[in-house]
Amino acid sequence: MSHGFETLAIHAGQDPEARTGAVIPPIYQTSTYAQDAVGAPREGYEYSRSGNPTRDALQECLAALEGGPVGLAFASGLAAEDALLRTVCKPGDHVVIPDDAYGGTYRLFAKVAERWGLAYTPAKVSDPDAVRAAIRPGTTRIVWVETPTNPLLGIADIAALAAVAHDAGALLVVDNTFASPYLQQPIAFGADVVVHSTTKYVGGHSDVVGGALVAADRALGEELRYHQNAMGAVNGPFDAWLTLRGIKTLGVRMDRHCDNAERIAAYLDGHAKVAQVLYPGLPSHPGHEVAAKQMRRFGGMISFRAAGGEEHAVEICNRARLFVLAESLGGVESLIEHPGRMTHASAAGSPLEVPGDLVRLSVGIETVDDLLADLEQALG
Ligand SMILES: Cc1ncc(COP(=O)(O)O)c(C=O)c1O
């Protein structure tokens, strides 16, 4: 029987524990497991890098929420990305990457994977023709997109890009961190692998770092699982437990994030101190229609360009009080940051460099009038 999203978030992979009936999956804080005889581990558990029941609960839940057969939880979003790249690609291969992406993702391609022989080409993910033109027939193994992108909130048409990637024999990988599976399920639109920094909305409380992969195809999922163990950057049991605790409320949190973000985007749009608002929920956003087609709502992330340029953007960040000046996103508390000098500093001087006048907001679930008042004083 199929269940709705909120039911899956609370129950998938989380049956009461067999021995005691514990309603919440226990934290199996163990590195190893007693075996009944040589070569006879109980229920397949032999060592916690290879398998751990708390991590399994999280993995099953993530797979259910994204609608894929295999979910895998890693130590961080970047650990998940690294495992994916080294499972699918080999030296001499090529990937198409977004021309707007999380700075750490860009750094992984530009400073780490390229040294191991993986070539990359940045392309505008909102333009399927540009992505097609960036493909190198025969060597492109992955078309990698974020949607919405971090930090410019660009929108990629997942179904169109799945067709572009598959025509070239490549996989479409979608980083779904900004949307979360509540707002967008890329596999339903043809993506082959979904990537998450579960540090963000999935965990939702800024108290744990983690990452995830969900594969659309079981064979690829099992290859990824093999590499998860062989490479070892697994999510620990306590981190998995915290992430699962957060997931249970993902749907209600996302709805409030969206409510608050919609109010704030409307307030910023047309404000004298703001040159441009980047939020896919605004009808003026170039990706609005595509976003409406593939997202339930438009999310809690807003970027805007300060009318007074880079120094003004920095001042706004420094003046904010309720919006905490901090990297990361997706927690219940609102955060503000200057991407050019903070999260995206690693993209400086590259095709992914972000404008200096850009401010990024992760809109939390506080009382929205308090958030609006803080922005009003911060804008100066
Ligand atoms: C869109 C996106 N993908 C991936 C990552 C990397 O995840 P982590 O910081 O958990 O390694 C981040 C982190 O900010 C991100 O924003």
PDB file of N, CA, C and O in Angstrom, residues 52-89:
ATOM      1  N   ASN A  52      24.587  -0.603   9.701  1.00  0.00           N
ATOM      2  CA  ASN A  52      24.195  -0.239  11.067  1.00  0.00           C
ATOM      3  C   ASN A  52      22.689  -0.012  11.048  1.00  0.00           C
ATOM      4  O   ASN A  52      22.179   0.694  10.169  1.00  0.00           O
ATOM      5  N   PRO A  53      21.942  -0.597  12.003  1.00  0.00           N
ATOM      6  CA  PRO A  53      20.478  -0.509  11.936  1.00  0.00           C
ATOM      7  C   PRO A  53      19.934   0.918  11.991  1.00  0.00           C
ATOM      8  O   PRO A  53      18.898   1.205  11.371  1.00  0.00           O
ATOM      9  N   THR A  54      20.601   1.810  12.733  1.00  0.00           N
ATOM     10  CA  THR A  54      20.084   3.186  12.783  1.00  0.00           C
ATOM     11  C   THR A  54      20.279   3.854  11.426  1.00  0.00           C
ATOM     12  O   THR A  54      19.383   4.549  10.924  1.00  0.00           O
ATOM     13  N   ARG A  55      21.454   3.615  10.844  1.00  0.00           N
ATOM     14  CA  ARG A  55      21.681   4.183   9.499  1.00  0.00           C
ATOM     15  C   ARG A  55      20.729   3.544   8.487  1.00  0.00           C
ATOM     16  O   ARG A  55      20.204   4.229   7.601  1.00  0.00           O
ATOM     17  N   ASP A  56      20.476   2.258   8.622  1.00  0.00           N
ATOM     18  CA  ASP A  56      19.549   1.593   7.697  1.00  0.00           C
ATOM     19  C   ASP A  56      18.160   2.222   7.767  1.00  0.00           C
ATOM     20  O   ASP A  56      17.485   2.376   6.748  1.00  0.00           O
ATOM     21  N   ALA A  57      17.725   2.570   8.989  1.00  0.00           N
ATOM     22  CA  ALA A  57      16.396   3.193   9.133  1.00  0.00           C
ATOM     23  C   ALA A  57      16.353   4.505   8.357  1.00  0.00           C
ATOM     24  O   ALA A  57      15.403   4.782   7.616  1.00  0.00           O
ATOM     25  N   LEU A  58      17.414   5.307   8.510  1.00  0.00           N
ATOM     26  CA  LEU A  58      17.473   6.577   7.782  1.00  0.00           C
ATOM     27  C   LEU A  58      17.509   6.332   6.274  1.00  0.00           C
ATOM     28  O   LEU A  58      16.809   7.003   5.499  1.00  0.00           O
ATOM     29  N   GLN A  59      18.316   5.371   5.863  1.00  0.00           N
ATOM     30  CA  GLN A  59      18.469   5.119   4.421  1.00  0.00           C
ATOM     31  C   GLN A  59      17.147   4.680   3.800  1.00  0.00           C
ATOM     32  O   GLN A  59      16.780   5.121   2.707  1.00  0.00           O
ATOM     33  N   GLU A  60      16.422   3.825   4.521  1.00  0.00           N
ATOM     34  CA  GLU A  60      15.137   3.350   4.002  1.00  0.00           C
ATOM     35  C   GLU A  60      14.149   4.506   3.895  1.00  0.00           C
ATOM     36  O   GLU A  60      13.390   4.630   2.931  1.00  0.00           O
ATOM     37  N   CYS A  61      14.185   5.381   4.907  1.00  0.00           N
ATOM     38  CA  CYS A  61      13.266   6.520   4.900  1.00  0.00           C
ATOM     39  C   CYS A  61      13.593   7.466   3.741  1.00  0.00           C
ATOM     40  O   CYS A  61      12.700   7.904   3.011  1.00  0.00           O
ATOM     41  N   LEU A  62      14.878   7.745   3.553  1.00  0.00           N
ATOM     42  CA  LEU A  62      15.277   8.649   2.455  1.00  0.00           C
ATOM     43  C   LEU A  62      14.851   8.078   1.103  1.00  0.00           C
ATOM     44  O   LEU A  62      14.360   8.807   0.228  1.00  0.00           O
ATOM     45  N   ALA A  63      15.054   6.769   0.926  1.00  0.00           N
ATOM     46  CA  ALA A  63      14.669   6.143  -0.346  1.00  0.00           C
ATOM     47  C   ALA A  63      13.164   6.293  -0.566  1.00  0.00           C
ATOM     48  O   ALA A  63      12.709   6.625  -1.668  1.00  0.00           O
ATOM     49  N   ALA A  64      12.392   6.076   0.503  1.00  0.00           N
ATOM     50  CA  ALA A  64      10.928   6.189   0.372  1.00  0.00           C
ATOM     51  C   ALA A  64      10.521   7.614   0.017  1.00  0.00           C
ATOM     52  O   ALA A  64       9.642   7.843  -0.823  1.00  0.00           O
ATOM     53  N   LEU A  65      11.159   8.600   0.644  1.00  0.00           N
ATOM     54  CA  LEU A  65      10.758   9.993   0.411  1.00  0.00           C
ATOM     55  C   LEU A  65      11.121  10.460  -0.990  1.00  0.00           C
ATOM     56  O   LEU A  65      10.431  11.295  -1.570  1.00  0.00           O
ATOM     57  N   GLU A  66      12.222   9.941  -1.531  1.00  0.00           N
ATOM     58  CA  GLU A  66      12.612  10.352  -2.889  1.00  0.00           C
ATOM     59  C   GLU A  66      12.036   9.420  -3.960  1.00  0.00           C
ATOM     60  O   GLU A  66      12.181   9.683  -5.150  1.00  0.00           O
ATOM     61  N   GLY A  67      11.440   8.305  -3.540  1.00  0.00           N
ATOM     62  CA  GLY A  67      10.829   7.404  -4.518  1.00  0.00           C
ATOM     63  C   GLY A  67      11.852   6.603  -5.320  1.00  0.00           C
ATOM     64  O   GLY A  67      11.658   6.369  -6.516  1.00  0.00           O
ATOM     65  N   GLY A  68      12.941   6.185  -4.680  1.00  0.00           N
ATOM     66  CA  GLY A  68      13.932   5.329  -5.349  1.00  0.00           C
ATOM     67  C   GLY A  68      14.128   4.061  -4.551  1.00  0.00           C
ATOM     68  O   GLY A  68      13.775   4.005  -3.370  1.00  0.00           O
ATOM     69  N   PRO A  69      14.699   3.004  -5.166  1.00  0.00           N
ATOM     70  CA  PRO A  69      14.848   1.732  -4.448  1.00  0.00           C
ATOM     71  C   PRO A  69      15.985   1.706  -3.428  1.00  0.00           C
ATOM     72  O   PRO A  69      15.964   0.882  -2.522  1.00  0.00           O
ATOM     73  N   VAL A  70      16.993   2.578  -3.586  1.00  0.00           N
ATOM     74  CA  VAL A  70      18.154   2.525  -2.684  1.00  0.00           C
ATOM     75  C   VAL A  70      18.497   3.925  -2.195  1.00  0.00           C
ATOM     76  O   VAL A  70      18.698   4.843  -3.000  1.00  0.00           O
ATOM     77  N   GLY A  71      18.577   4.087  -0.864  1.00  0.00           N
ATOM     78  CA  GLY A  71      19.042   5.333  -0.266  1.00  0.00           C
ATOM     79  C   GLY A  71      20.281   5.038   0.555  1.00  0.00           C
ATOM     80  O   GLY A  71      20.378   3.970   1.178  1.00  0.00           O
ATOM     81  N   LEU A  72      21.228   5.966   0.559  1.00  0.00           N
ATOM     82  CA  LEU A  72      22.489   5.766   1.282  1.00  0.00           C
ATOM     83  C   LEU A  72      22.837   7.041   2.024  1.00  0.00           C
ATOM     84  O   LEU A  72      22.724   8.146   1.472  1.00  0.00           O
ATOM     85  N   ALA A  73      23.270   6.894   3.270  1.00  0.00           N
ATOM     86  CA  ALA A  73      23.563   8.075   4.094  1.00  0.00           C
ATOM     87  C   ALA A  73      25.064   8.170   4.351  1.00  0.00           C
ATOM     88  O   ALA A  73      25.704   7.183   4.724  1.00  0.00           O
ATOM     89  N   PHE A  74      25.582   9.362   4.166  1.00  0.00           N
ATOM     90  CA  PHE A  74      27.030   9.608   4.242  1.00  0.00           C
ATOM     91  C   PHE A  74      27.346  10.615   5.348  1.00  0.00           C
ATOM     92  O   PHE A  74      26.463  11.252   5.915  1.00  0.00           O
ATOM     93  N   ALA A  75      28.666  10.780   5.565  1.00  0.00           N
ATOM     94  CA  ALA A  75      29.130  11.669   6.628  1.00  0.00           C
ATOM     95  C   ALA A  75      28.810  13.130   6.350  1.00  0.00           C
ATOM     96  O   ALA A  75      28.693  13.934   7.282  1.00  0.00           O
ATOM     97  N   SER A  76      28.676  13.509   5.086  1.00  0.00           N
ATOM     98  CA  SER A  76      28.339  14.883   4.706  1.00  0.00           C
ATOM     99  C   SER A  76      27.833  14.854   3.270  1.00  0.00           C
ATOM    100  O   SER A  76      27.968  13.828   2.578  1.00  0.00           O
ATOM    101  N   GLY A  77      27.290  15.981   2.830  1.00  0.00           N
ATOM    102  CA  GLY A  77      26.860  16.069   1.436  1.00  0.00           C
ATOM    103  C   GLY A  77      28.032  15.867   0.491  1.00  0.00           C
ATOM    104  O   GLY A  77      27.920  15.162  -0.518  1.00  0.00           O
ATOM    105  N   LEU A  78      29.159  16.465   0.820  1.00  0.00           N
ATOM    106  CA  LEU A  78      30.323  16.321  -0.067  1.00  0.00           C
ATOM    107  C   LEU A  78      30.848  14.889  -0.083  1.00  0.00           C
ATOM    108  O   LEU A  78      31.330  14.410  -1.118  1.00  0.00           O
ATOM    109  N   ALA A  79      30.760  14.187   1.025  1.00  0.00           N
ATOM    110  CA  ALA A  79      31.172  12.776   1.040  1.00  0.00           C
ATOM    111  C   ALA A  79      30.269  11.967   0.101  1.00  0.00           C
ATOM    112  O   ALA A  79      30.743  11.081  -0.621  1.00  0.00           O
ATOM    113  N   ALA A  80      28.974  12.295   0.093  1.00  0.00           N
ATOM    114  CA  ALA A  80      28.044  11.609  -0.810  1.00  0.00           C
ATOM    115  C   ALA A  80      28.416  11.911  -2.266  1.00  0.00           C
ATOM    116  O   ALA A  80      28.444  11.011  -3.121  1.00  0.00           O
ATOM    117  N   GLU A  81      28.721  13.167  -2.548  1.00  0.00           N
ATOM    118  CA  GLU A  81      29.073  13.565  -3.917  1.00  0.00           C
ATOM    119  C   GLU A  81      30.338  12.850  -4.375  1.00  0.00           C
ATOM    120  O   GLU A  81      30.429  12.353  -5.503  1.00  0.00           O
ATOM    121  N   ASP A  82      31.323  12.807  -3.486  1.00  0.00           N
ATOM    122  CA  ASP A  82      32.593  12.154  -3.814  1.00  0.00           C
ATOM    123  C   ASP A  82      32.376  10.670  -4.111  1.00  0.00           C
ATOM    124  O   ASP A  82      32.895  10.130  -5.096  1.00  0.00           O
ATOM    125  N   ALA A  83      31.574  10.020  -3.270  1.00  0.00           N
ATOM    126  CA  ALA A  83      31.310   8.592  -3.485  1.00  0.00           C
ATOM    127  C   ALA A  83      30.621   8.377  -4.833  1.00  0.00           C
ATOM    128  O   ALA A  83      30.933   7.433  -5.566  1.00  0.00           O
ATOM    129  N   LEU A  84      29.702   9.264  -5.168  1.00  0.00           N
ATOM    130  CA  LEU A  84      28.982   9.136  -6.445  1.00  0.00           C
ATOM    131  C   LEU A  84      29.952   9.296  -7.625  1.00  0.00           C
ATOM    132  O   LEU A  84      29.959   8.482  -8.558  1.00  0.00           O
ATOM    133  N   LEU A  85      30.778  10.337  -7.557  1.00  0.00           N
ATOM    134  CA  LEU A  85      31.711  10.579  -8.667  1.00  0.00           C
ATOM    135  C   LEU A  85      32.651   9.407  -8.862  1.00  0.00           C
ATOM    136  O   LEU A  85      32.915   8.967  -9.983  1.00  0.00           O
ATOM    137  N   ARG A  86      33.170   8.871  -7.752  1.00  0.00           N
ATOM    138  CA  ARG A  86      34.158   7.804  -7.888  1.00  0.00           C
ATOM    139  C   ARG A  86      33.528   6.438  -8.155  1.00  0.00           C
ATOM    140  O   ARG A  86      34.226   5.497  -8.483  1.00  0.00           O
ATOM    141  N   THR A  87      32.206   6.359  -8.012  1.00  0.00           N
ATOM    142  CA  THR A  87      31.525   5.128  -8.418  1.00  0.00           C
ATOM    143  C   THR A  87      31.271   5.146  -9.925  1.00  0.00           C
ATOM    144  O   THR A  87      31.462   4.154 -10.624  1.00  0.00           O
ATOM    145  N   VAL A  88      30.837   6.304 -10.420  1.00  0.00           N
ATOM    146  CA  VAL A  88      30.338   6.371 -11.794  1.00  0.00           C
ATOM    147  C   VAL A  88      31.437   6.724 -12.798  1.00  0.00           C
ATOM    148  O   VAL A  88      31.384   6.288 -13.948  1.00  0.00           O
ATOM    149  N   CYS A  89      32.419   7.525 -12.368  1.00  0.00           N
ATOM    150  CA  CYS A  89      33.394   8.072 -13.320  1.00  0.00           C
ATOM    151  C   CYS A  89      34.767   7.428 -13.157  1.00  0.00           C
ATOM    152  O   CYS A  89      35.108   6.925 -12.088  1.00  0.00           O
TER     153      CYS A  89
END
